[in-house]
Short mmCIF file of C-alpha atoms in Angstrom, two decimals:
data_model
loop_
_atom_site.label_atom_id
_atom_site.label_comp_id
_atom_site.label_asym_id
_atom_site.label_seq_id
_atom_site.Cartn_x
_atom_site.Cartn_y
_atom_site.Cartn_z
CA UNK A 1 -2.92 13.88 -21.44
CA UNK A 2 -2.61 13.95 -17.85
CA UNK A 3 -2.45 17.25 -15.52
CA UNK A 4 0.84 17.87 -14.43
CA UNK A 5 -0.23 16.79 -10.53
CA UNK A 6 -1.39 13.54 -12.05
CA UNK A 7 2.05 12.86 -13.55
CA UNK A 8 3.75 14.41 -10.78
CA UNK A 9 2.13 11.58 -8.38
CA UNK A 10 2.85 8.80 -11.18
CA UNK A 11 6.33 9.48 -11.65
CA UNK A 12 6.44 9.61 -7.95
CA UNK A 13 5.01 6.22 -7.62
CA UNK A 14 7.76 4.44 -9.97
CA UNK A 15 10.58 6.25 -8.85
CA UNK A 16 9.76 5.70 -5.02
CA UNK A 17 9.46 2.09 -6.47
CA UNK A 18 12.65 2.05 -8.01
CA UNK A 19 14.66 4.28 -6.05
CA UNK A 20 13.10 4.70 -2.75
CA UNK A 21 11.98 7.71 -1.27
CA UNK A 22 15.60 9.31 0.53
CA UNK A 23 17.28 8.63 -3.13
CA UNK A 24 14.51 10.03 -5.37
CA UNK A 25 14.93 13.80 -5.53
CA UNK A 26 12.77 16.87 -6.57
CA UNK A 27 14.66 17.64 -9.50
CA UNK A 28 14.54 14.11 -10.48
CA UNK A 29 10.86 14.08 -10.60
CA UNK A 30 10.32 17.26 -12.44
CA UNK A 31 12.32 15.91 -15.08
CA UNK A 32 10.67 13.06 -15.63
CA UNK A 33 6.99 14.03 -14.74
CA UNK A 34 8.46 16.58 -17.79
CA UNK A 35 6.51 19.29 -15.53
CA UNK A 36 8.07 22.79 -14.87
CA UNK A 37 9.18 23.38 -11.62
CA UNK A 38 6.86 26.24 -10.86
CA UNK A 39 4.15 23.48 -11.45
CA UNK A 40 5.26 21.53 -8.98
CA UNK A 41 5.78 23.88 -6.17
CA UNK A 42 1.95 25.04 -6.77
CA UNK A 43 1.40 21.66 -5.52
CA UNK A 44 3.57 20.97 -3.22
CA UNK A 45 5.60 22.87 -1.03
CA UNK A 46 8.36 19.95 -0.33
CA UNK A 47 9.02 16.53 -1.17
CA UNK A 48 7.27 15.64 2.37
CA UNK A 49 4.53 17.26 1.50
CA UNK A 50 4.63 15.26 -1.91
CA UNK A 51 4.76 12.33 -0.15
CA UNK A 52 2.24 12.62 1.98
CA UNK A 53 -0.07 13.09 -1.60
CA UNK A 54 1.47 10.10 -2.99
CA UNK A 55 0.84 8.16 -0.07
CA UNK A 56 -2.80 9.39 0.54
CA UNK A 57 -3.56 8.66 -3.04
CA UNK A 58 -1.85 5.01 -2.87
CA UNK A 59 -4.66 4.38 0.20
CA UNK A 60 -7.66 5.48 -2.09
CA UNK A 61 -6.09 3.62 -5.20
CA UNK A 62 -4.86 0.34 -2.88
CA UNK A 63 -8.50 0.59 -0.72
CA UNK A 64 -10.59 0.75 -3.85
CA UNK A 65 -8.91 -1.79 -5.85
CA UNK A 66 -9.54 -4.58 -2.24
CA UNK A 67 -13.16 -3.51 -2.13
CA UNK A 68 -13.28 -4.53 -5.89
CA UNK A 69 -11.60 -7.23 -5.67
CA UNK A 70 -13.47 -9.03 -2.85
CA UNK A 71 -17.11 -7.03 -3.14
CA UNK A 72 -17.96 -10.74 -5.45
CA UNK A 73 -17.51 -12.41 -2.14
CA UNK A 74 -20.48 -13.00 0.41
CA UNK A 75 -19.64 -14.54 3.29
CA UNK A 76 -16.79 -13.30 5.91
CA UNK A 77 -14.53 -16.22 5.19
CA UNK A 78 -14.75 -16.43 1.47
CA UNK A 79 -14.00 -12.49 1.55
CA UNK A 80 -11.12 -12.83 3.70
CA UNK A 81 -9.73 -15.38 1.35
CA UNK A 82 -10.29 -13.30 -1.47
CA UNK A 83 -8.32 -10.76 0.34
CA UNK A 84 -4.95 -12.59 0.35
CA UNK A 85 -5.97 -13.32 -3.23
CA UNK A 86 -5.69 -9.83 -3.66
CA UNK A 87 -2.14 -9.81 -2.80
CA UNK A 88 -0.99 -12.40 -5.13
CA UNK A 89 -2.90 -10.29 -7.91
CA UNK A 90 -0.78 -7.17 -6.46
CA UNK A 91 2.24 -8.82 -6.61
CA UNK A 92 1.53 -9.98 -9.98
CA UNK A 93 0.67 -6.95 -11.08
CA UNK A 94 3.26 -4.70 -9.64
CA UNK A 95 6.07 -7.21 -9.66
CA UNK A 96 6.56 -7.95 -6.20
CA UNK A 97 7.16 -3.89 -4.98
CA UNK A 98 5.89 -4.37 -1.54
CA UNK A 99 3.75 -2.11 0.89
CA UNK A 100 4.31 1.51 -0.20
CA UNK A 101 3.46 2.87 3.74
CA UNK A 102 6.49 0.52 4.50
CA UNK A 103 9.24 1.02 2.15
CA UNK A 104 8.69 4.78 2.69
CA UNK A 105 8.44 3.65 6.91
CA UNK A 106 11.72 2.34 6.38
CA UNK A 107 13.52 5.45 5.29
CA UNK A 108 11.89 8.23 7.01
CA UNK A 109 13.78 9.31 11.08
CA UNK A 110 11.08 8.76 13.63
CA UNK A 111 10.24 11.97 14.35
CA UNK A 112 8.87 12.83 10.79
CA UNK A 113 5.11 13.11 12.22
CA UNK A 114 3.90 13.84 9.09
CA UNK A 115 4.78 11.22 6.85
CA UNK A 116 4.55 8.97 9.82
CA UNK A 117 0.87 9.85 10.49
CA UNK A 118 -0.41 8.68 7.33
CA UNK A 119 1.28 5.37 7.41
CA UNK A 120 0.01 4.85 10.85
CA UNK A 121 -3.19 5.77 9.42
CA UNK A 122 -3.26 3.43 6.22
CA UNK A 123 -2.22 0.44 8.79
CA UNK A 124 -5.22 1.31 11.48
CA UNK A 125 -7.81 1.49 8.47
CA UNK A 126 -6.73 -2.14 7.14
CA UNK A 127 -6.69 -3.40 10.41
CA UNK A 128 -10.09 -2.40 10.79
CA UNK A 129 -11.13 -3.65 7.66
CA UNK A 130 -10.51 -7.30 9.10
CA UNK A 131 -12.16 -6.44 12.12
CA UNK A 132 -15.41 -5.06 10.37
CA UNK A 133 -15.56 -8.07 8.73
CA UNK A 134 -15.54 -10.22 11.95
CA UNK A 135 -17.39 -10.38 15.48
CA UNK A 136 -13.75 -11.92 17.09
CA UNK A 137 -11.34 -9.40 17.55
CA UNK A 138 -8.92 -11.48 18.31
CA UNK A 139 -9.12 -13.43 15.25
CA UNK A 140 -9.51 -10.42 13.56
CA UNK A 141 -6.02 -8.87 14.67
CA UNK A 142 -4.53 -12.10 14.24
CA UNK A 143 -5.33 -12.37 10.58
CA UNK A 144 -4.37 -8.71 9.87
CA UNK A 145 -1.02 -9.51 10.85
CA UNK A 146 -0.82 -12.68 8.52
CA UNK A 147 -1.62 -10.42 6.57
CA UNK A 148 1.14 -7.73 7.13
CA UNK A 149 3.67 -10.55 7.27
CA UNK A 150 2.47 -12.21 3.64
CA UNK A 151 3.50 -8.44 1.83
CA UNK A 152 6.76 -8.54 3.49
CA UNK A 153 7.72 -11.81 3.11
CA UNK A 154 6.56 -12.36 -0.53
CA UNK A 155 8.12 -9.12 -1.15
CA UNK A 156 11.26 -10.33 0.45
CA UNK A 157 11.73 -13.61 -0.93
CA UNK A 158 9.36 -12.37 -4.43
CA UNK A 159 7.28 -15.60 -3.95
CA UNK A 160 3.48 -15.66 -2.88
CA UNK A 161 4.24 -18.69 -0.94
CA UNK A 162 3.62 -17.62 2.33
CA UNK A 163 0.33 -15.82 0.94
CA UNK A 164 -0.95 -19.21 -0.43
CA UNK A 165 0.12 -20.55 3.47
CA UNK A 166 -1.10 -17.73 5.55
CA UNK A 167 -4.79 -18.65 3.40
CA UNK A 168 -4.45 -22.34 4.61
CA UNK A 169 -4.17 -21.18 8.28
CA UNK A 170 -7.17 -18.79 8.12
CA UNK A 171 -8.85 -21.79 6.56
CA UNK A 172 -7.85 -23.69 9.83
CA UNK A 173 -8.73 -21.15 12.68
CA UNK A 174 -12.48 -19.96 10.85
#
């Protein structure tokens, strides 16, 4: 059995799915994380600050599962390949749901620092992934945003077309 802050963050994770974030509400996710609601103010002091957990544990989970994916690859190109791979296999696995640091972007006002911080932060440290990987910034940057673009468009249109398209122009420019 799960700790109630592990079931907390899961039922988090499908309703922000399902719902979205402005339309998913406290009550709703004591309920079903079937957690008593002192339980989950000992965690968290609002849903912000909930968020910010779910989000920070979505990096680690998302981060982890790219490394894994693509540590069988040697060389730069291969492993960049194997990265756009990796978001087919996501949107296999979770049905097409997206970028969780951008559905949640969508919702939150501007001036929400806090949420907006760790989004910010999840973006810079894929960015730099790409750019670790290469010598050519440029390149680099231009291939993160292929990638960007291939979660919200196969998201969009639930098809890993542009994935399998953005992999045939990185093919092209290395």
């Amino acid at each position: 059995m799960s700790s109630p802050k592990e079931r907390i963050i899961n039922t988090t994770f499908e309703l922000f799915a399902k719902q979205g974030y402005n339309s998913t509400g406290i009550n709703q996710i004591i309920a079903e994380a079937n957690v008593a609601r002192a339980s989950f103010y000992q965690y968290f002091k609002s849903k912000e600050d909930l968020c910010v957990e779910f989000l920070n544990v979505r990096h680690e989970y998302w981060f982890n599962a790219l490394h894994n994916f693509t540590s069988k690859q040697k060389d730069v190109k291969s492993k960049i390949i194997s990265s756009f791979d990796f978001l087919i296999y996501m949107n296999q696995k979770e049905d097409f749901r997206g970028c969780s640091f951008l559905n949640i972007l969508s919702e939150i006002s501007t001036d929400n620092v806090k949420i907006l911080s760790v989004i910010q932060g999840h973006k810079t440290d894929l960015r730099n992934y790409f750019s670790e990987l290469m010598e050519d910034k440029d390149l680099s940057d231009h291939i993160y945003l292929l990638f960007e673009s291939s979660i919200i468009e196969s998201q969009l249109f639930r098809s890993n077309e542009l994935i399998e398209k953005s992999k045939k122009i990185i093919i092209n420019l290395m």
